Amino acid sequence: MNKIIDLRSDTVTKPCEGMRKAMYDAEVGDDVYKEDVTINRLEKMMAELLGKEEALFVPTGVMGNQICLNVLTSPSDEVICHKEAHIFHFESGSPAALSGIQMLRVEGENGIMNPEEIEYFVRPESAYYMPRTRVIAVENTHNMCGGIVQPIERIKEIGKVAEKHNLYYHMDGARLWNASVAAGISMADYCEPFDTVSVCLSKGLGTPIGSVIAGSKGVMQEAFRVRKGWGGGMRQVGILGAAAIYAIENNFERMKDDHRNAKTIAETINKLDAFEIDLNLVQTNILIFKPTALKPEEVLAKCKERGLIISTGQPRTLRIVTHKDASEEDIKTACEIFESEFA
């Protein structure tokens, strides 16, 4: 049977032998008692990487984002985010269900919001009959907009709006690693204006489970309490912490390979009349493109028949995500499939 090339997401990666060995050898303890030395090491490492006082390991990126929003808000508050934000579309309505808060979605060019438009939508403090604006949330890289890297100057400009109106500022940095590698800007520099940040370990880094949130000591103490209440207080979780440490030390800088591979596929697709793609928007490991004649489902079926699995985006688009388990040979094969099936 021919090898299946799975480019649906960077979450499909599997631990390599080195990561498995690190997990096997991990020194562990009870993390709810803060006695897991491996998780303690990871959280200290992440706090330093992100430039924050403290960090906290959580099982998933959704839990990470939602804990941050919860500790920054009260019920009936409002969070301003981009109209295609992950926290709005893909977190199962959790802001309303878990924290009693609502999202106010604003426009933005390719996922990059305009500070003036954000400020326009900040609710007046005197308007007791409106929800209270409490948080501005930015996503970096922006998933639905094709892995776009948020310009750091724009991040700082939006931060000034948050500061002016005494608002909290949160980064959904699920793929902040990719943004850092692509832009050559440190994680800490990207995170400096934010009160809270959430980053995934289970995407480009290739660990099997986990995310980390970070912020001030006081915010993280409250986050620790909420994590326990939401069922995220795990015990000998250093097995997963060891995977994360291994990934940070071995898989962070290699993300540039994923970015190069995404560009290679994008350039192939750009040569085909069967699709539309904007090469300027392929900045990291995600590419989103539109079929011009076939339906997206037809393209998926043709690719799957050849052993290539990709996914659909919104609206009526196709999506490819490169990752550490997709070799250069796999990328070459994927390009050949597109050329032979859709030329």
mmCIF file of C-alpha atoms in Angstrom:
data_model
loop_
_atom_site.group_PDB
_atom_site.id
_atom_site.type_symbol
_atom_site.label_atom_id
_atom_site.label_comp_id
_atom_site.label_asym_id
_atom_site.label_seq_id
_atom_site.Cartn_x
_atom_site.Cartn_y
_atom_site.Cartn_z
ATOM 1 C CA MET A 1 0.000 0.000 0.000
ATOM 2 C CA ASN A 2 1.296 3.439 -0.920
ATOM 3 C CA LYS A 3 2.086 5.824 1.890
ATOM 4 C CA ILE A 4 -0.728 8.177 2.920
ATOM 5 C CA ILE A 5 0.395 11.814 2.939
ATOM 6 C CA ASP A 6 -1.749 13.620 5.515
ATOM 7 C CA LEU A 7 -1.685 17.402 5.096
ATOM 8 C CA ARG A 8 -4.981 18.179 6.827
ATOM 9 C CA SER A 9 -3.345 19.759 9.861
ATOM 10 C CA ASP A 10 -0.115 20.002 11.831
ATOM 11 C CA THR A 11 -1.951 18.237 14.669
ATOM 12 C CA VAL A 12 -1.614 14.828 12.952
ATOM 13 C CA THR A 13 2.090 14.439 13.791
ATOM 14 C CA LYS A 14 3.323 11.545 15.922
ATOM 15 C CA PRO A 15 6.147 11.475 18.481
ATOM 16 C CA CYS A 16 9.523 10.508 17.072
ATOM 17 C CA GLU A 17 11.784 7.977 18.803
ATOM 18 C CA GLY A 18 13.747 10.707 20.589
ATOM 19 C CA MET A 19 10.563 12.224 21.981
ATOM 20 C CA ARG A 20 9.259 8.817 23.036
ATOM 21 C CA LYS A 21 12.489 8.121 24.899
ATOM 22 C CA ALA A 22 12.293 11.494 26.651
ATOM 23 C CA MET A 23 8.755 10.637 27.740
ATOM 24 C CA TYR A 24 9.838 7.199 28.948
ATOM 25 C CA ASP A 25 12.702 8.640 31.007
ATOM 26 C CA ALA A 26 10.712 11.586 32.435
ATOM 27 C CA GLU A 27 10.969 12.281 36.152
ATOM 28 C CA VAL A 28 7.420 12.848 37.382
ATOM 29 C CA GLY A 29 5.400 13.822 40.455
ATOM 30 C CA ASP A 30 1.925 15.084 41.322
ATOM 31 C CA ASP A 31 1.453 18.265 39.309
ATOM 32 C CA VAL A 32 -1.661 19.346 41.220
ATOM 33 C CA TYR A 33 0.656 19.542 44.251
ATOM 34 C CA LYS A 34 3.204 21.304 41.979
ATOM 35 C CA GLU A 35 5.593 18.386 42.566
ATOM 36 C CA ASP A 36 6.144 17.267 38.976
ATOM 37 C CA VAL A 37 9.706 18.394 38.380
ATOM 38 C CA THR A 38 9.499 17.988 34.607
ATOM 39 C CA ILE A 39 6.376 20.130 34.297
ATOM 40 C CA ASN A 40 7.905 22.676 36.668
ATOM 41 C CA ARG A 41 10.931 22.836 34.381
ATOM 42 C CA LEU A 42 8.722 23.215 31.304
ATOM 43 C CA GLU A 43 6.646 25.999 32.851
ATOM 44 C CA LYS A 44 9.781 27.888 33.890
ATOM 45 C CA MET A 45 11.221 27.443 30.389
ATOM 46 C CA MET A 46 7.998 28.690 28.781
ATOM 47 C CA ALA A 47 7.692 31.695 31.096
ATOM 48 C CA GLU A 48 11.186 32.740 30.022
ATOM 49 C CA LEU A 49 10.482 32.088 26.325
ATOM 50 C CA LEU A 50 7.288 34.139 26.460
ATOM 51 C CA GLY A 51 8.692 36.878 28.688
ATOM 52 C CA LYS A 52 6.088 36.412 31.435
ATOM 53 C CA GLU A 53 6.258 35.909 35.194
ATOM 54 C CA GLU A 54 4.667 32.475 35.214
ATOM 55 C CA ALA A 55 3.357 29.803 32.855
ATOM 56 C CA LEU A 56 0.900 26.936 33.270
ATOM 57 C CA PHE A 57 0.594 23.662 31.343
ATOM 58 C CA VAL A 58 -2.933 22.832 30.130
ATOM 59 C CA PRO A 59 -4.232 19.849 28.136
ATOM 60 C CA THR A 60 -5.489 21.751 25.068
ATOM 61 C CA GLY A 61 -5.348 25.042 23.235
ATOM 62 C CA VAL A 62 -9.078 25.579 23.666
ATOM 63 C CA MET A 63 -8.756 25.194 27.420
ATOM 64 C CA GLY A 64 -5.783 27.556 27.376
ATOM 65 C CA ASN A 65 -7.653 30.297 25.535
ATOM 66 C CA GLN A 66 -10.801 29.851 27.579
ATOM 67 C CA ILE A 67 -9.017 29.910 30.941
ATOM 68 C CA CYS A 68 -7.334 33.159 29.938
ATOM 69 C CA LEU A 69 -10.621 34.739 28.853
ATOM 70 C CA ASN A 70 -12.314 33.519 32.028
ATOM 71 C CA VAL A 71 -9.801 35.011 34.437
ATOM 72 C CA LEU A 72 -9.804 38.357 32.597
ATOM 73 C CA THR A 73 -13.576 38.795 32.466
ATOM 74 C CA SER A 74 -16.837 38.625 34.394
ATOM 75 C CA PRO A 75 -20.175 37.321 33.077
ATOM 76 C CA SER A 76 -21.828 39.681 30.517
ATOM 77 C CA ASP A 77 -18.446 41.121 29.454
ATOM 78 C CA GLU A 78 -17.423 41.325 25.799
ATOM 79 C CA VAL A 79 -14.263 40.296 23.936
ATOM 80 C CA ILE A 80 -13.263 42.041 20.695
ATOM 81 C CA CYS A 81 -11.706 39.696 18.143
ATOM 82 C CA HIS A 82 -11.277 39.295 14.398
ATOM 83 C CA LYS A 83 -14.367 38.024 12.571
ATOM 84 C CA GLU A 84 -12.612 34.746 11.676
ATOM 85 C CA ALA A 85 -10.988 34.180 15.069
ATOM 86 C CA HIS A 86 -10.465 30.643 16.318
ATOM 87 C CA ILE A 87 -11.950 31.543 19.710
ATOM 88 C CA PHE A 88 -15.202 32.408 17.932
ATOM 89 C CA HIS A 89 -15.478 29.709 15.263
ATOM 90 C CA PHE A 90 -13.776 26.629 16.651
ATOM 91 C CA GLU A 91 -14.059 26.543 20.435
ATOM 92 C CA SER A 92 -17.580 25.133 20.711
ATOM 93 C CA GLY A 93 -19.234 28.297 22.012
ATOM 94 C CA SER A 94 -17.131 28.080 25.158
ATOM 95 C CA PRO A 95 -16.930 31.825 25.891
ATOM 96 C CA ALA A 96 -20.698 31.874 26.423
ATOM 97 C CA ALA A 97 -20.995 28.413 27.977
ATOM 98 C CA LEU A 98 -18.078 28.616 30.409
ATOM 99 C CA SER A 99 -17.689 32.308 31.192
ATOM 100 C CA GLY A 100 -20.960 33.990 30.195
ATOM 101 C CA ILE A 101 -19.210 36.365 27.820
ATOM 102 C CA GLN A 102 -19.784 37.285 24.192
ATOM 103 C CA MET A 103 -17.586 37.977 21.186
ATOM 104 C CA LEU A 104 -17.703 41.173 19.127
ATOM 105 C CA ARG A 105 -16.183 40.397 15.722
ATOM 106 C CA VAL A 106 -14.507 43.102 13.655
ATOM 107 C CA GLU A 107 -13.219 43.178 10.100
ATOM 108 C CA GLY A 108 -9.562 43.024 9.249
ATOM 109 C CA GLU A 109 -7.468 42.624 6.147
ATOM 110 C CA ASN A 110 -6.200 39.041 5.953
ATOM 111 C CA GLY A 111 -6.762 38.541 9.667
ATOM 112 C CA ILE A 112 -4.992 41.739 10.703
ATOM 113 C CA MET A 113 -7.326 44.056 12.617
ATOM 114 C CA ASN A 114 -7.309 47.843 12.365
ATOM 115 C CA PRO A 115 -6.722 49.691 15.678
ATOM 116 C CA GLU A 116 -9.119 52.487 14.701
ATOM 117 C CA GLU A 117 -11.925 50.011 14.013
ATOM 118 C CA ILE A 118 -11.271 48.221 17.289
ATOM 119 C CA GLU A 119 -11.442 51.499 19.170
ATOM 120 C CA TYR A 120 -14.725 52.366 17.437
ATOM 121 C CA PHE A 121 -16.308 49.242 18.925
ATOM 122 C CA VAL A 122 -15.111 49.740 22.501
ATOM 123 C CA ARG A 123 -18.310 50.234 24.520
ATOM 124 C CA PRO A 124 -18.745 53.543 26.392
ATOM 125 C CA GLU A 125 -18.223 53.100 30.129
ATOM 126 C CA SER A 126 -21.418 55.056 30.781
ATOM 127 C CA ALA A 127 -23.541 52.672 28.695
ATOM 128 C CA TYR A 128 -24.753 50.402 31.502
ATOM 129 C CA TYR A 129 -27.259 48.830 29.081
ATOM 130 C CA MET A 130 -24.470 47.466 26.859
ATOM 131 C CA PRO A 131 -22.057 44.624 27.507
ATOM 132 C CA ARG A 132 -18.786 45.828 28.998
ATOM 133 C CA THR A 133 -15.762 45.669 26.700
ATOM 134 C CA ARG A 134 -13.108 43.831 28.658
ATOM 135 C CA VAL A 135 -10.597 42.087 26.368
ATOM 136 C CA ILE A 136 -9.043 42.484 22.930
ATOM 137 C CA ALA A 137 -7.886 39.160 21.464
ATOM 138 C CA VAL A 138 -5.386 38.714 18.617
ATOM 139 C CA GLU A 139 -4.538 35.426 16.857
ATOM 140 C CA ASN A 140 -0.942 34.807 15.730
ATOM 141 C CA THR A 141 -0.552 33.144 13.321
ATOM 142 C CA HIS A 142 -4.103 33.511 12.030
ATOM 143 C CA ASN A 143 -5.499 30.070 11.237
ATOM 144 C CA MET A 144 -8.504 30.811 8.991
ATOM 145 C CA CYS A 145 -6.618 33.491 7.092
ATOM 146 C CA GLY A 146 -3.901 31.081 6.025
ATOM 147 C CA GLY A 147 -1.246 31.245 8.726
ATOM 148 C CA ILE A 148 -0.789 34.999 8.416
ATOM 149 C CA VAL A 149 1.861 36.486 10.701
ATOM 150 C CA GLN A 150 0.630 39.458 12.713
ATOM 151 C CA PRO A 151 3.026 42.403 12.189
ATOM 152 C CA ILE A 152 4.566 43.282 15.535
ATOM 153 C CA GLU A 153 4.004 46.994 14.969
ATOM 154 C CA ARG A 154 0.280 46.360 14.501
ATOM 155 C CA ILE A 155 0.260 44.278 17.682
ATOM 156 C CA LYS A 156 1.783 47.224 19.557
ATOM 157 C CA GLU A 157 -0.718 49.677 18.036
ATOM 158 C CA ILE A 158 -3.648 47.543 19.162
ATOM 159 C CA GLY A 159 -1.981 47.243 22.559
ATOM 160 C CA LYS A 160 -2.082 51.027 22.882
ATOM 161 C CA VAL A 161 -5.845 50.935 22.292
ATOM 162 C CA ALA A 162 -6.184 48.338 25.058
ATOM 163 C CA GLU A 163 -4.058 50.443 27.394
ATOM 164 C CA LYS A 164 -5.965 53.645 26.576
ATOM 165 C CA HIS A 165 -9.303 52.055 27.460
ATOM 166 C CA ASN A 166 -8.030 49.978 30.399
ATOM 167 C CA LEU A 167 -8.719 46.691 28.601
ATOM 168 C CA TYR A 168 -6.977 43.357 28.904
ATOM 169 C CA TYR A 169 -5.054 42.035 25.903
ATOM 170 C CA HIS A 170 -4.913 38.326 25.026
ATOM 171 C CA MET A 171 -2.963 36.477 22.336
ATOM 172 C CA ASP A 172 -4.186 33.211 20.916
ATOM 173 C CA GLY A 173 -0.683 32.167 19.950
ATOM 174 C CA ALA A 174 -1.448 28.572 19.010
ATOM 175 C CA ARG A 175 1.091 28.875 16.185
ATOM 176 C CA LEU A 176 3.182 31.686 17.658
ATOM 177 C CA TRP A 177 6.197 29.410 17.135
ATOM 178 C CA ASN A 178 5.632 29.650 13.387
ATOM 179 C CA ALA A 179 5.279 33.422 13.540
ATOM 180 C CA SER A 180 8.523 33.721 15.497
ATOM 181 C CA VAL A 181 10.478 31.578 13.031
ATOM 182 C CA ALA A 182 8.966 33.265 9.963
ATOM 183 C CA ALA A 183 9.482 36.836 11.161
ATOM 184 C CA GLY A 184 12.725 36.341 13.076
ATOM 185 C CA ILE A 185 11.129 37.918 16.153
ATOM 186 C CA SER A 186 11.432 36.317 19.573
ATOM 187 C CA MET A 187 8.404 34.865 21.319
ATOM 188 C CA ALA A 188 8.987 37.250 24.226
ATOM 189 C CA ASP A 189 8.995 40.311 21.959
ATOM 190 C CA TYR A 190 5.732 39.200 20.377
ATOM 191 C CA CYS A 191 4.156 38.626 23.793
ATOM 192 C CA GLU A 192 5.389 41.780 25.543
ATOM 193 C CA PRO A 193 2.173 43.858 25.171
ATOM 194 C CA PHE A 194 -0.180 41.030 26.214
ATOM 195 C CA ASP A 195 -1.638 40.260 29.632
ATOM 196 C CA THR A 196 -2.127 36.607 28.725
ATOM 197 C CA VAL A 197 -0.942 34.321 25.948
ATOM 198 C CA SER A 198 -1.761 30.740 24.973
ATOM 199 C CA VAL A 199 0.586 28.643 22.819
ATOM 200 C CA CYS A 200 0.118 25.094 21.497
ATOM 201 C CA LEU A 201 2.696 22.347 21.861
ATOM 202 C CA SER A 202 0.767 19.855 19.730
ATOM 203 C CA LYS A 203 0.915 21.607 16.355
ATOM 204 C CA GLY A 204 4.208 22.582 14.701
ATOM 205 C CA LEU A 205 6.283 21.345 17.623
ATOM 206 C CA GLY A 206 4.827 17.874 17.212
ATOM 207 C CA THR A 207 4.023 16.843 20.786
ATOM 208 C CA PRO A 208 1.061 14.508 21.331
ATOM 209 C CA ILE A 209 -0.814 16.687 23.838
ATOM 210 C CA GLY A 210 -0.706 20.092 25.432
ATOM 211 C CA SER A 211 -0.594 23.859 25.467
ATOM 212 C CA VAL A 212 0.867 26.460 27.793
ATOM 213 C CA ILE A 213 -0.613 29.741 29.011
ATOM 214 C CA ALA A 214 1.405 32.556 30.542
ATOM 215 C CA GLY A 215 0.938 35.888 32.267
ATOM 216 C CA SER A 216 1.512 37.618 35.582
ATOM 217 C CA LYS A 217 1.847 35.648 38.791
ATOM 218 C CA GLY A 218 -1.579 36.758 40.019
ATOM 219 C CA VAL A 219 -3.341 35.849 36.763
ATOM 220 C CA MET A 220 -1.655 32.445 36.639
ATOM 221 C CA GLN A 221 -2.642 31.690 40.230
ATOM 222 C CA GLU A 222 -6.263 32.262 39.263
ATOM 223 C CA ALA A 223 -5.723 30.267 36.062
ATOM 224 C CA PHE A 224 -4.444 27.354 38.178
ATOM 225 C CA ARG A 225 -7.694 27.406 40.162
ATOM 226 C CA VAL A 226 -9.863 27.534 37.021
ATOM 227 C CA ARG A 227 -7.851 24.724 35.374
ATOM 228 C CA LYS A 228 -8.623 22.486 38.346
ATOM 229 C CA GLY A 229 -12.314 23.380 38.269
ATOM 230 C CA TRP A 230 -12.570 22.602 34.559
ATOM 231 C CA GLY A 231 -10.985 19.186 34.944
ATOM 232 C CA GLY A 232 -7.508 20.100 33.725
ATOM 233 C CA GLY A 233 -5.636 19.332 36.934
ATOM 234 C CA MET A 234 -3.686 16.260 35.847
ATOM 235 C CA ARG A 235 -1.230 14.324 37.996
ATOM 236 C CA GLN A 236 2.022 12.745 36.729
ATOM 237 C CA VAL A 237 1.887 14.885 33.608
ATOM 238 C CA GLY A 238 5.656 15.227 33.330
ATOM 239 C CA ILE A 239 5.495 12.463 30.719
ATOM 240 C CA LEU A 240 3.899 15.075 28.453
ATOM 241 C CA GLY A 241 6.137 17.841 29.747
ATOM 242 C CA ALA A 242 9.181 15.842 28.662
ATOM 243 C CA ALA A 243 7.756 15.608 25.144
ATOM 244 C CA ALA A 244 7.305 19.369 25.123
ATOM 245 C CA ILE A 245 10.841 20.085 26.327
ATOM 246 C CA TYR A 246 12.238 17.740 23.696
ATOM 247 C CA ALA A 247 10.140 19.450 21.021
ATOM 248 C CA ILE A 248 11.219 22.960 22.013
ATOM 249 C CA GLU A 249 14.870 21.907 21.939
ATOM 250 C CA ASN A 250 14.649 19.966 18.668
ATOM 251 C CA ASN A 251 11.612 21.015 16.614
ATOM 252 C CA PHE A 252 11.302 24.778 17.030
ATOM 253 C CA GLU A 253 13.845 26.095 14.541
ATOM 254 C CA ARG A 254 13.084 23.357 12.003
ATOM 255 C CA MET A 255 9.650 24.927 11.379
ATOM 256 C CA LYS A 256 11.332 26.912 8.619
ATOM 257 C CA ASP A 257 11.314 23.635 6.662
ATOM 258 C CA ASP A 258 7.530 23.472 6.979
ATOM 259 C CA HIS A 259 7.258 27.046 5.724
ATOM 260 C CA ARG A 260 9.469 26.268 2.740
ATOM 261 C CA ASN A 261 7.428 23.155 1.941
ATOM 262 C CA ALA A 262 4.166 25.106 2.094
ATOM 263 C CA LYS A 263 5.573 27.637 -0.351
ATOM 264 C CA THR A 264 6.657 24.832 -2.685
ATOM 265 C CA ILE A 265 3.139 23.403 -2.835
ATOM 266 C CA ALA A 266 1.638 26.883 -3.188
ATOM 267 C CA GLU A 267 3.875 27.664 -6.168
ATOM 268 C CA THR A 268 2.788 24.410 -7.833
ATOM 269 C CA ILE A 269 -0.887 25.173 -7.270
ATOM 270 C CA ASN A 270 -0.410 28.723 -8.529
ATOM 271 C CA LYS A 271 0.616 27.338 -11.946
ATOM 272 C CA LEU A 272 -2.658 25.435 -12.339
ATOM 273 C CA ASP A 273 -5.734 27.084 -13.859
ATOM 274 C CA ALA A 274 -7.899 24.819 -11.711
ATOM 275 C CA PHE A 275 -7.149 26.889 -8.585
ATOM 276 C CA GLU A 276 -6.763 30.413 -7.271
ATOM 277 C CA ILE A 277 -4.169 31.180 -4.615
ATOM 278 C CA ASP A 278 -2.450 34.336 -3.350
ATOM 279 C CA LEU A 279 1.217 33.492 -2.849
ATOM 280 C CA ASN A 280 1.718 36.603 -0.724
ATOM 281 C CA LEU A 281 -0.523 35.088 1.928
ATOM 282 C CA VAL A 282 1.509 31.879 2.230
ATOM 283 C CA GLN A 283 3.786 33.031 5.031
ATOM 284 C CA THR A 284 4.088 29.992 7.280
ATOM 285 C CA ASN A 285 2.871 26.388 7.091
ATOM 286 C CA ILE A 286 -0.770 26.930 6.043
ATOM 287 C CA LEU A 287 -2.046 27.546 2.528
ATOM 288 C CA ILE A 288 -5.658 28.204 1.579
ATOM 289 C CA PHE A 289 -6.805 28.139 -2.041
ATOM 290 C CA LYS A 290 -9.984 28.020 -4.133
ATOM 291 C CA PRO A 291 -10.947 25.616 -6.894
ATOM 292 C CA THR A 292 -12.155 27.446 -10.009
ATOM 293 C CA ALA A 293 -14.080 24.633 -11.682
ATOM 294 C CA LEU A 294 -14.417 21.599 -9.437
ATOM 295 C CA LYS A 295 -16.209 21.574 -6.107
ATOM 296 C CA PRO A 296 -13.960 21.317 -3.047
ATOM 297 C CA GLU A 297 -15.349 17.842 -2.289
ATOM 298 C CA GLU A 298 -14.337 16.659 -5.759
ATOM 299 C CA VAL A 299 -10.783 17.859 -5.244
ATOM 300 C CA LEU A 300 -10.658 16.128 -1.853
ATOM 301 C CA ALA A 301 -11.842 12.869 -3.426
ATOM 302 C CA LYS A 302 -9.334 12.977 -6.291
ATOM 303 C CA CYS A 303 -6.461 13.673 -3.896
ATOM 304 C CA LYS A 304 -7.557 10.937 -1.501
ATOM 305 C CA GLU A 305 -7.631 8.399 -4.327
ATOM 306 C CA ARG A 306 -3.938 9.164 -4.867
ATOM 307 C CA GLY A 307 -3.070 8.915 -1.171
ATOM 308 C CA LEU A 308 -3.061 12.638 -0.377
ATOM 309 C CA ILE A 309 -5.385 13.878 2.384
ATOM 310 C CA ILE A 310 -6.178 17.596 2.568
ATOM 311 C CA SER A 311 -9.113 19.482 4.073
ATOM 312 C CA THR A 312 -11.713 22.108 3.295
ATOM 313 C CA GLY A 313 -11.660 25.649 4.614
ATOM 314 C CA GLN A 314 -14.317 28.351 4.762
ATOM 315 C CA PRO A 315 -15.995 29.473 2.635
ATOM 316 C CA ARG A 316 -15.677 26.790 -0.080
ATOM 317 C CA THR A 317 -11.909 26.747 0.028
ATOM 318 C CA LEU A 318 -9.246 24.077 0.392
ATOM 319 C CA ARG A 319 -6.565 23.952 3.049
ATOM 320 C CA ILE A 320 -3.146 22.344 3.290
ATOM 321 C CA VAL A 321 -0.932 22.395 6.377
ATOM 322 C CA THR A 322 2.674 21.219 6.270
ATOM 323 C CA HIS A 323 4.366 19.726 9.328
ATOM 324 C CA LYS A 324 7.365 17.778 10.603
ATOM 325 C CA ASP A 325 6.014 14.387 9.497
ATOM 326 C CA ALA A 326 5.689 15.531 5.865
ATOM 327 C CA SER A 327 9.115 15.019 4.299
ATOM 328 C CA GLU A 328 10.481 16.805 1.260
ATOM 329 C CA GLU A 329 9.751 13.630 -0.699
ATOM 330 C CA ASP A 330 6.137 13.743 0.503
ATOM 331 C CA ILE A 331 5.881 17.361 -0.606
ATOM 332 C CA LYS A 332 7.302 16.463 -4.004
ATOM 333 C CA THR A 333 4.738 13.668 -4.334
ATOM 334 C CA ALA A 334 1.915 16.015 -3.330
ATOM 335 C CA CYS A 335 2.975 18.472 -6.020
ATOM 336 C CA GLU A 336 3.085 15.684 -8.605
ATOM 337 C CA ILE A 337 -0.458 14.641 -7.638
ATOM 338 C CA PHE A 338 -1.766 18.165 -8.148
ATOM 339 C CA GLU A 339 0.035 18.495 -11.470
ATOM 340 C CA SER A 340 -1.218 15.191 -12.828
ATOM 341 C CA GLU A 341 -4.788 15.413 -11.560
ATOM 342 C CA PHE A 342 -5.603 19.091 -12.099
ATOM 343 C CA ALA A 343 -3.420 20.363 -14.933
#
